[in-house]
Amino acid sequence: MSPTPHHLWQFHGGLKLQSHKAMSTARPVAKTHLPAKLTLPVQQHIGDAANLLVSVGDSVLKGQMLAEASSDISAPIHAPTSGIITDIAEYPIPHPSGLKLICLVLQSDGNDTWCEHQALENPLSTPPEELRQRVRQAGIVGLGGATFPTSVKLSTHAQEPIDTLILNGAECEPYISCDDMLMREQAEAVISGSQLIQYIVSARRCLIAVEDNKPEAIEALQQAIKNSSSQAIEVIKIPTIYPTGGEKQLIKVLTQQEVPSNGLPSDIGILVQNVATAVTIHQAINTGRPLISRIVTVTGEGVKQPQNMHVLLGTPISELIMQCGGYHDAASKLIMGGPMMGLALPTDQLPITKACNCILVENNAAEAPATLPCIRCGACASVCPAQLLPQQLFWHASSKNFDMVQDYHLFDCIECGCCSHVCPSQIPLVQYYRFAKTEIWNQERERIKSDHARIRHDFRQARLDREKKEREEKLRKKKELLKKKKRAEEANRTTADAEVDPKKAAIDAALQRVQAKKAANAAAEAVSGKEKSDEQAKQ
């Protein structure tokens, strides 16, 4: 059965690269042995680290939540098997610098005993928000490499209606074949997951994009669609050009639409999900299983038996290499991811995380050639799929002019490596862009930290000022109360005095009358005495 005819468009630039995929697709996906110890970073996603729910010494069951999402942009971590938490400390994670993060160490008990979990009955009759919450609780993130919490992407339709769901099965980077094998072997789960996503976001149609070098996957998906009787899902065969699997590039190829600079696909009514993410959504809703494992491609000329493996998260990379027959003697370089966008690892004693889709072992890796000055040939600009100006980005990034580098749309760079691949001067351009992005993010974090400190200071000062005003107001009211009390007492005394004065006035008047009478009597006696004296004198 051939895929549905669909008009395709081209994006700017890109490269035709040797695929090197056949070496890892000759065998079915193998299941790894149960490891004795699993190391689980609490941050395996973009966003905030998860909050721990367990302690050292706790016994846990397979599928049990060990750490819960700490914010909207976060994702839980679950136990990939049953056992005991033996340590919670900083351990190295897959990163070129040997970066350490807080990790849970789970010692397997060998029983692989599941916790209670159950499928959701009639999911397509369940409110979409309930399904989205189940996706969130299952710890599902984008398995194409970005590891952005999937529940957040499924909620974008609340602001912008989604018309088209695109399932990304392009898998354009050389050597990586985990999505190819997943589509071959779990096509029904891919279609089931796509139907669930369509229902959650109310998408009108679903386009499953698969590069034309994956005929078995295309055929399997077509048959699964036929079995599902879905009329809203199409498999689209697209040219094998790197990096067609980039989100914005794939949208351009399938719809001719372009995502605005610094914008999101949801801004133009499109949602893009990886095919592996769709399968984990199917598992979370239809079986109740959280994200505790994934398919990983173990490949390259440096490993003896390249193949795809179904791996429990937290499994040491060294165990995968061992189950693939070990290293060839000439093995010289270990990479997580592909040769274009992958990260060189310092050791294989690192755990598989949600972000890991491929372990690439290179043979006789040549030393990096000497870097020469830029000759302004423009080759980098001609292959840039984001239509940026890599030369200007390089100059401003190397001079740490981070304002200018943003003016040239640094954050539209998808770090595909096309520019570095064609540079005749062997300038590691992507490393400069990553450095600039990291520095800008660090500056932004410091700015936010400074703003928070200022806000805390302003809040404290406002609180002190408020408390001072409250004390002053309390003192003012107390003084006012004392004044009122004093005035009241004086008024009471005046009233009392006014009540006593009439009696006193009457007494005083009586005393005055008595004194006046006495004075009158004395004067009368004096006159009478004088008259008697005068009469006696006459006689």
GROMACS .gro file of C-alpha atoms in nm, residues 142-534:
model
  393
  142GLY     CA    1   0.908   1.458   2.413
  143LEU     CA    2   1.113   1.153   2.313
  144GLY     CA    3   1.251   1.308   1.996
  145GLY     CA    4   1.528   1.465   2.202
  146ALA     CA    5   1.381   1.789   2.336
  147THR     CA    6   1.223   1.625   2.647
  148PHE     CA    7   0.971   1.907   2.690
  149PRO     CA    8   0.683   1.796   2.920
  150THR     CA    9   0.418   1.663   2.683
  151SER     CA   10   0.121   1.766   2.897
  152VAL     CA   11   0.223   2.130   2.852
  153LYS     CA   12   0.225   2.096   2.472
  154LEU     CA   13  -0.114   1.927   2.487
  155SER     CA   14  -0.254   2.228   2.673
  156THR     CA   15  -0.151   2.487   2.413
  157HIS     CA   16  -0.480   2.435   2.228
  158ALA     CA   17  -0.650   2.622   2.513
  159GLN     CA   18  -0.502   2.945   2.372
  160GLU     CA   19  -0.479   2.855   2.001
  161PRO     CA   20  -0.703   2.594   1.834
  162ILE     CA   21  -0.506   2.308   1.679
  163ASP     CA   22  -0.605   2.214   1.325
  164THR     CA   23  -0.325   1.974   1.234
  165LEU     CA   24  -0.137   1.718   1.441
  166ILE     CA   25   0.196   1.612   1.292
  167LEU     CA   26   0.360   1.292   1.416
  168ASN     CA   27   0.732   1.315   1.348
  169GLY     CA   28   0.871   0.986   1.221
  170ALA     CA   29   1.133   1.144   0.996
  171GLU     CA   30   1.433   1.044   1.210
  172CYS     CA   31   1.665   1.227   0.974
  173GLU     CA   32   1.998   1.207   1.160
  174PRO     CA   33   2.241   0.935   1.046
  175TYR     CA   34   2.278   0.610   1.246
  176ILE     CA   35   1.965   0.662   1.461
  177SER     CA   36   1.690   0.408   1.387
  178CYS     CA   37   1.490   0.367   1.710
  179ASP     CA   38   1.181   0.541   1.568
  180ASP     CA   39   1.203   0.336   1.248
  181MET     CA   40   1.198   0.011   1.447
  182LEU     CA   41   0.923   0.138   1.675
  183MET     CA   42   0.701   0.222   1.375
  184ARG     CA   43   0.769  -0.121   1.224
  185GLU     CA   44   0.695  -0.316   1.542
  186GLN     CA   45   0.439  -0.097   1.722
  187ALA     CA   46   0.247   0.069   1.439
  188GLU     CA   47  -0.089   0.004   1.608
  189ALA     CA   48   0.030   0.181   1.923
  190VAL     CA   49   0.147   0.478   1.712
  191ILE     CA   50  -0.199   0.508   1.554
  192SER     CA   51  -0.374   0.466   1.890
  193GLY     CA   52  -0.155   0.738   2.040
  194SER     CA   53  -0.224   0.970   1.747
  195GLN     CA   54  -0.600   0.924   1.792
  196LEU     CA   55  -0.571   1.008   2.161
  197ILE     CA   56  -0.367   1.322   2.091
  198GLN     CA   57  -0.613   1.430   1.821
  199TYR     CA   58  -0.896   1.389   2.069
  200ILE     CA   59  -0.718   1.582   2.347
  201VAL     CA   60  -0.637   1.884   2.128
  202SER     CA   61  -0.939   1.858   1.894
  203ALA     CA   62  -0.717   1.837   1.586
  204ARG     CA   63  -0.900   1.800   1.255
  205ARG     CA   64  -0.636   1.579   1.095
  206CYS     CA   65  -0.311   1.394   1.167
  207LEU     CA   66  -0.013   1.372   0.931
  208ILE     CA   67   0.251   1.108   1.008
  209ALA     CA   68   0.574   1.211   0.835
  210VAL     CA   69   0.820   0.933   0.750
  211GLU     CA   70   1.132   0.967   0.535
  212ASP     CA   71   1.136   0.765   0.214
  213ASN     CA   72   1.425   0.547   0.336
  214LYS     CA   73   1.188   0.366   0.578
  215PRO     CA   74   0.954   0.163   0.352
  216GLU     CA   75   0.883  -0.105   0.616
  217ALA     CA   76   0.769   0.156   0.867
  218ILE     CA   77   0.548   0.326   0.607
  219GLU     CA   78   0.383  -0.003   0.516
  220ALA     CA   79   0.324  -0.097   0.881
  221LEU     CA   80   0.162   0.238   0.957
  222GLN     CA   81  -0.060   0.219   0.649
  223GLN     CA   82  -0.184  -0.123   0.757
  224ALA     CA   83  -0.246  -0.002   1.112
  225ILE     CA   84  -0.450   0.293   0.981
  226LYS     CA   85  -0.654   0.054   0.767
  227ASN     CA   86  -0.720  -0.166   1.071
  228SER     CA   87  -0.825   0.135   1.278
  229SER     CA   88  -1.072   0.260   1.014
  230SER     CA   89  -0.955   0.615   1.085
  231GLN     CA   90  -1.027   0.867   0.810
  232ALA     CA   91  -0.832   1.153   0.968
  233ILE     CA   92  -0.479   1.006   0.968
  234GLU     CA   93  -0.240   1.011   0.671
  235VAL     CA   94   0.111   0.873   0.631
  236ILE     CA   95   0.322   1.116   0.428
  237LYS     CA   96   0.644   0.997   0.264
  238ILE     CA   97   0.898   1.281   0.268
  239PRO     CA   98   1.245   1.318   0.110
  240THR     CA   99   1.547   1.206   0.309
  241ILE     CA  100   1.714   1.541   0.367
  242TYR     CA  101   1.881   1.645   0.690
  243PRO     CA  102   1.733   1.806   0.907
  244THR     CA  103   1.378   1.740   0.780
  245GLY     CA  104   1.297   1.608   1.126
  246GLY     CA  105   1.340   1.952   1.277
  247GLU     CA  106   1.002   2.075   1.399
  248LYS     CA  107   0.991   2.396   1.196
  249GLN     CA  108   1.143   2.233   0.888
  250LEU     CA  109   0.889   1.950   0.895
  251ILE     CA  110   0.601   2.197   0.922
  252LYS     CA  111   0.738   2.381   0.619
  253VAL     CA  112   0.768   2.059   0.417
  254LEU     CA  113   0.417   1.938   0.497
  255THR     CA  114   0.214   2.259   0.506
  256GLN     CA  115   0.427   2.539   0.354
  257GLN     CA  116   0.358   2.737   0.670
  258GLU     CA  117   0.642   2.893   0.869
  259VAL     CA  118   0.654   2.924   1.245
  260PRO     CA  119   0.720   3.290   1.341
  261SER     CA  120   1.058   3.377   1.490
  262ASN     CA  121   1.045   3.313   1.865
  263GLY     CA  122   0.701   3.162   1.805
  264LEU     CA  123   0.550   2.816   1.849
  265PRO     CA  124   0.378   2.580   1.605
  266SER     CA  125   0.059   2.628   1.804
  267ASP     CA  126   0.065   2.992   1.691
  268ILE     CA  127  -0.028   2.867   1.344
  269GLY     CA  128  -0.261   2.589   1.458
  270ILE     CA  129  -0.014   2.299   1.444
  271LEU     CA  130   0.106   2.053   1.707
  272VAL     CA  131   0.412   1.832   1.647
  273GLN     CA  132   0.481   1.517   1.849
  274ASN     CA  133   0.735   1.241   1.805
  275VAL     CA  134   0.602   0.895   1.715
  276ALA     CA  135   0.764   0.748   2.029
  277THR     CA  136   0.584   1.007   2.240
  278ALA     CA  137   0.255   0.898   2.083
  279VAL     CA  138   0.327   0.538   2.185
  280THR     CA  139   0.397   0.636   2.547
  281ILE     CA  140   0.068   0.830   2.553
  282HIS     CA  141  -0.110   0.518   2.429
  283GLN     CA  142   0.058   0.313   2.703
  284ALA     CA  143  -0.021   0.564   2.978
  285ILE     CA  144  -0.391   0.588   2.891
  286ASN     CA  145  -0.471   0.242   2.756
  287THR     CA  146  -0.253   0.037   2.994
  288GLY     CA  147  -0.181   0.271   3.286
  289ARG     CA  148   0.197   0.240   3.244
  290PRO     CA  149   0.416   0.546   3.308
  291LEU     CA  150   0.727   0.632   3.109
  292ILE     CA  151   0.993   0.400   3.254
  293SER     CA  152   1.165   0.273   2.939
  294ARG     CA  153   1.237   0.359   2.579
  295ILE     CA  154   1.393   0.217   2.262
  296VAL     CA  155   1.760   0.312   2.220
  297THR     CA  156   1.975   0.258   1.911
  298VAL     CA  157   2.320   0.119   1.998
  299THR     CA  158   2.525   0.149   1.682
  300GLY     CA  159   2.841   0.258   1.509
  301GLU     CA  160   3.151   0.092   1.369
  302GLY     CA  161   3.294   0.069   1.720
  303VAL     CA  162   3.036  -0.175   1.862
  304LYS     CA  163   3.027  -0.542   1.760
  305GLN     CA  164   2.651  -0.604   1.727
  306PRO     CA  165   2.463  -0.281   1.646
  307GLN     CA  166   2.093  -0.306   1.725
  308ASN     CA  167   1.795  -0.137   1.884
  309MET     CA  168   1.713  -0.222   2.244
  310HIS     CA  169   1.417  -0.169   2.473
  311VAL     CA  170   1.589  -0.017   2.775
  312LEU     CA  171   1.479   0.064   3.129
  313LEU     CA  172   1.560   0.424   3.222
  314GLY     CA  173   1.860   0.442   3.451
  315THR     CA  174   2.038   0.144   3.291
  316PRO     CA  175   2.415   0.204   3.263
  317ILE     CA  176   2.534   0.255   2.905
  318SER     CA  177   2.805  -0.002   2.971
  319GLU     CA  178   2.539  -0.274   3.008
  320LEU     CA  179   2.398  -0.193   2.664
  321ILE     CA  180   2.744  -0.211   2.509
  322MET     CA  181   2.804  -0.545   2.679
  323GLN     CA  182   2.475  -0.689   2.551
  324CYS     CA  183   2.572  -0.572   2.201
  325GLY     CA  184   2.889  -0.783   2.212
  326GLY     CA  185   3.119  -0.514   2.349
  327TYR     CA  186   3.351  -0.269   2.179
  328HIS     CA  187   3.570  -0.329   1.877
  329ASP     CA  188   3.936  -0.277   1.952
  330ALA     CA  189   3.938   0.038   1.741
  331ALA     CA  190   3.644   0.198   1.927
  332SER     CA  191   3.751   0.548   2.019
  333LYS     CA  192   3.456   0.780   2.080
  334LEU     CA  193   3.122   0.749   2.261
  335ILE     CA  194   2.835   0.978   2.162
  336MET     CA  195   2.482   1.015   2.296
  337GLY     CA  196   2.268   1.095   1.993
  338GLY     CA  197   2.382   1.112   1.633
  339PRO     CA  198   2.699   1.239   1.466
  340MET     CA  199   2.546   1.580   1.386
  341MET     CA  200   2.373   1.684   1.707
  342GLY     CA  201   2.500   1.428   1.957
  343LEU     CA  202   2.705   1.489   2.270
  344ALA     CA  203   3.042   1.322   2.327
  345LEU     CA  204   3.045   1.132   2.656
  346PRO     CA  205   3.352   1.092   2.880
  347THR     CA  206   3.255   0.742   3.002
  348ASP     CA  207   3.002   0.463   2.955
  349GLN     CA  208   2.930   0.455   3.330
  350LEU     CA  209   2.636   0.688   3.277
  351PRO     CA  210   2.262   0.614   3.287
  352ILE     CA  211   2.013   0.605   3.001
  353THR     CA  212   1.766   0.893   3.043
  354LYS     CA  213   1.445   0.996   2.870
  355ALA     CA  214   1.648   1.211   2.630
  356CYS     CA  215   1.871   0.928   2.506
  357ASN     CA  216   1.764   0.787   2.170
  358CYS     CA  217   2.102   0.661   2.050
  359ILE     CA  218   2.443   0.549   2.172
  360LEU     CA  219   2.693   0.587   1.889
  361VAL     CA  220   3.039   0.429   1.911
  362GLU     CA  221   3.285   0.562   1.655
  363ASN     CA  222   3.589   0.373   1.527
  364ASN     CA  223   3.930   0.536   1.497
  365ALA     CA  224   3.782   0.881   1.543
  366ALA     CA  225   4.027   1.127   1.396
  367GLU     CA  226   4.147   1.416   1.604
  368ALA     CA  227   3.964   1.739   1.541
  369PRO     CA  228   4.145   1.928   1.263
  370ALA     CA  229   4.300   2.263   1.337
  371THR     CA  230   4.058   2.554   1.322
  372LEU     CA  231   4.139   2.823   1.068
  373PRO     CA  232   4.004   3.179   1.038
  374CYS     CA  233   3.669   3.230   0.868
  375ILE     CA  234   3.716   3.298   0.495
  376ARG     CA  235   3.363   3.439   0.451
  377CYS     CA  236   3.276   3.180   0.187
  378GLY     CA  237   2.908   3.175   0.284
  379ALA     CA  238   2.876   2.796   0.271
  380CYS     CA  239   2.728   2.793   0.620
  381ALA     CA  240   2.450   3.033   0.525
  382SER     CA  241   2.361   2.831   0.215
  383VAL     CA  242   2.286   2.515   0.418
  384CYS     CA  243   2.126   2.675   0.726
  385PRO     CA  244   1.769   2.538   0.746
  386ALA     CA  245   1.665   2.826   0.971
  387GLN     CA  246   1.785   3.084   0.714
  388LEU     CA  247   2.016   3.250   0.965
  389LEU     CA  248   2.353   3.418   0.909
  390PRO     CA  249   2.597   3.179   1.081
  391GLN     CA  250   2.901   3.400   1.013
  392GLN     CA  251   2.753   3.695   1.200
  393LEU     CA  252   2.636   3.468   1.479
  394PHE     CA  253   2.988   3.328   1.507
  395TRP     CA  254   3.155   3.669   1.517
  396HIS     CA  255   2.921   3.808   1.780
  397ALA     CA  256   2.924   3.489   1.988
  398SER     CA  257   3.304   3.469   1.986
  399SER     CA  258   3.327   3.836   2.093
  400LYS     CA  259   3.058   3.778   2.360
  401ASN     CA  260   2.837   4.045   2.209
  402PHE     CA  261   2.522   3.877   2.332
  403ASP     CA  262   2.289   4.162   2.243
  404MET     CA  263   2.389   4.148   1.878
  405VAL     CA  264   2.379   3.770   1.865
  406GLN     CA  265   2.016   3.785   1.973
  407ASP     CA  266   1.946   4.050   1.710
  408TYR     CA  267   2.059   3.788   1.457
  409HIS     CA  268   1.801   3.542   1.598
  410LEU     CA  269   2.037   3.307   1.780
  411PHE     CA  270   1.747   3.126   1.945
  412ASP     CA  271   1.601   3.029   1.608
  413CYS     CA  272   1.911   2.811   1.561
  414ILE     CA  273   1.819   2.442   1.599
  415GLU     CA  274   2.186   2.337   1.644
  416CYS     CA  275   2.158   2.089   1.355
  417GLY     CA  276   2.529   2.118   1.275
  418CYS     CA  277   2.490   2.176   0.900
  419CYS     CA  278   2.703   2.490   0.919
  420SER     CA  279   2.985   2.317   1.107
  421HIS     CA  280   2.969   2.021   0.867
  422VAL     CA  281   3.038   2.232   0.556
  423CYS     CA  282   3.278   2.488   0.708
  424PRO     CA  283   3.612   2.466   0.519
  425SER     CA  284   3.787   2.633   0.812
  426GLN     CA  285   3.667   2.357   1.047
  427ILE     CA  286   3.518   2.612   1.287
  428PRO     CA  287   3.296   2.436   1.544
  429LEU     CA  288   3.018   2.688   1.488
  430VAL     CA  289   2.749   2.508   1.687
  431GLN     CA  290   2.973   2.506   1.994
  432TYR     CA  291   2.990   2.884   1.977
  433TYR     CA  292   2.612   2.907   1.945
  434ARG     CA  293   2.559   2.674   2.240
  435PHE     CA  294   2.806   2.876   2.443
  436ALA     CA  295   2.624   3.200   2.361
  437LYS     CA  296   2.285   3.050   2.445
  438THR     CA  297   2.417   2.920   2.777
  439GLU     CA  298   2.568   3.256   2.866
  440ILE     CA  299   2.245   3.438   2.779
  441TRP     CA  300   2.044   3.191   2.986
  442ASN     CA  301   2.288   3.236   3.276
  443GLN     CA  302   2.260   3.613   3.250
  444GLU     CA  303   1.883   3.586   3.241
  445ARG     CA  304   1.887   3.362   3.549
  446GLU     CA  305   2.112   3.612   3.728
  447ARG     CA  306   1.881   3.894   3.624
  448ILE     CA  307   1.580   3.706   3.753
  449LYS     CA  308   1.771   3.624   4.070
  450SER     CA  309   1.865   3.991   4.110
  451ASP     CA  310   1.507   4.096   4.041
  452HIS     CA  311   1.385   3.851   4.303
  453ALA     CA  312   1.642   3.986   4.551
  454ARG     CA  313   1.532   4.342   4.475
  455ILE     CA  314   1.168   4.245   4.510
  456ARG     CA  315   1.245   4.075   4.843
  457HIS     CA  316   1.436   4.386   4.959
  458ASP     CA  317   1.155   4.616   4.845
  459PHE     CA  318   0.900   4.392   5.012
  460ARG     CA  319   1.102   4.391   5.335
  461GLN     CA  320   1.145   4.768   5.324
  462ALA     CA  321   0.775   4.812   5.255
  463ARG     CA  322   0.699   4.584   5.548
  464LEU     CA  323   0.932   4.782   5.776
  465ASP     CA  324   0.781   5.111   5.657
  466ARG     CA  325   0.433   4.972   5.711
  467GLU     CA  326   0.521   4.851   6.060
  468LYS     CA  327   0.676   5.191   6.140
  469LYS     CA  328   0.363   5.370   6.021
  470GLU     CA  329   0.150   5.129   6.219
  471ARG     CA  330   0.355   5.201   6.532
  472GLU     CA  331   0.336   5.575   6.470
  473GLU     CA  332  -0.038   5.552   6.411
  474LYS     CA  333  -0.080   5.344   6.724
  475LEU     CA  334   0.121   5.602   6.925
  476ARG     CA  335  -0.080   5.887   6.771
  477LYS     CA  336  -0.404   5.718   6.861
  478LYS     CA  337  -0.275   5.655   7.213
  479LYS     CA  338  -0.180   6.019   7.256
  480GLU     CA  339  -0.513   6.129   7.113
  481LEU     CA  340  -0.687   5.895   7.353
  482LEU     CA  341  -0.493   6.041   7.646
  483LYS     CA  342  -0.581   6.394   7.534
  484LYS     CA  343  -0.948   6.302   7.509
  485LYS     CA  344  -0.931   6.143   7.852
  486LYS     CA  345  -0.767   6.452   8.001
  487ARG     CA  346  -1.024   6.680   7.839
  488ALA     CA  347  -1.300   6.460   7.973
  489GLU     CA  348  -1.157   6.475   8.324
  490GLU     CA  349  -1.131   6.854   8.307
  491ALA     CA  350  -1.486   6.874   8.179
  492ASN     CA  351  -1.601   6.655   8.467
  493ARG     CA  352  -1.424   6.878   8.717
  494THR     CA  353  -1.582   7.192   8.565
  495THR     CA  354  -1.926   7.034   8.582
  496ALA     CA  355  -1.871   6.932   8.944
  497ASP     CA  356  -1.752   7.278   9.032
  498ALA     CA  357  -2.058   7.426   8.862
  499GLU     CA  358  -2.280   7.204   9.076
  500VAL     CA  359  -2.106   7.313   9.403
  501ASP     CA  360  -2.096   7.699   9.339
  502PRO     CA  361  -2.470   7.786   9.414
  503LYS     CA  362  -2.450   7.642   9.765
  504LYS     CA  363  -2.129   7.823   9.833
  505ALA     CA  364  -2.274   8.147   9.697
  506ALA     CA  365  -2.577   8.112   9.927
  507ILE     CA  366  -2.353   8.051  10.228
  508ASP     CA  367  -2.133   8.342  10.133
  509ALA     CA  368  -2.441   8.563  10.092
  510ALA     CA  369  -2.571   8.455  10.432
  511LEU     CA  370  -2.235   8.522  10.589
  512GLN     CA  371  -2.226   8.863  10.423
  513ARG     CA  372  -2.576   8.941  10.556
  514VAL     CA  373  -2.471   8.834  10.901
  515GLN     CA  374  -2.160   9.045  10.881
  516ALA     CA  375  -2.361   9.338  10.743
  517LYS     CA  376  -2.614   9.301  11.024
  518LYS     CA  377  -2.337   9.287  11.277
  519ALA     CA  378  -2.182   9.597  11.126
  520ALA     CA  379  -2.520   9.775  11.130
  521ASN     CA  380  -2.580   9.676  11.492
  522ALA     CA  381  -2.234   9.795  11.585
  523ALA     CA  382  -2.294  10.127  11.414
  524ALA     CA  383  -2.633  10.164  11.586
  525GLU     CA  384  -2.480  10.089  11.923
  526ALA     CA  385  -2.208  10.343  11.855
  527VAL     CA  386  -2.465  10.613  11.771
  528SER     CA  387  -2.677  10.526  12.078
  529GLY     CA  388  -2.372  10.541  12.297
  530LYS     CA  389  -2.276  10.883  12.168
  531GLU     CA  390  -2.624  11.017  12.224
  532LYS     CA  391  -2.618  10.894  12.582
  533SER     CA  392  -2.284  11.062  12.632
  534ASP     CA  393  -2.414  11.390  12.495
   0.00000   0.00000   0.00000
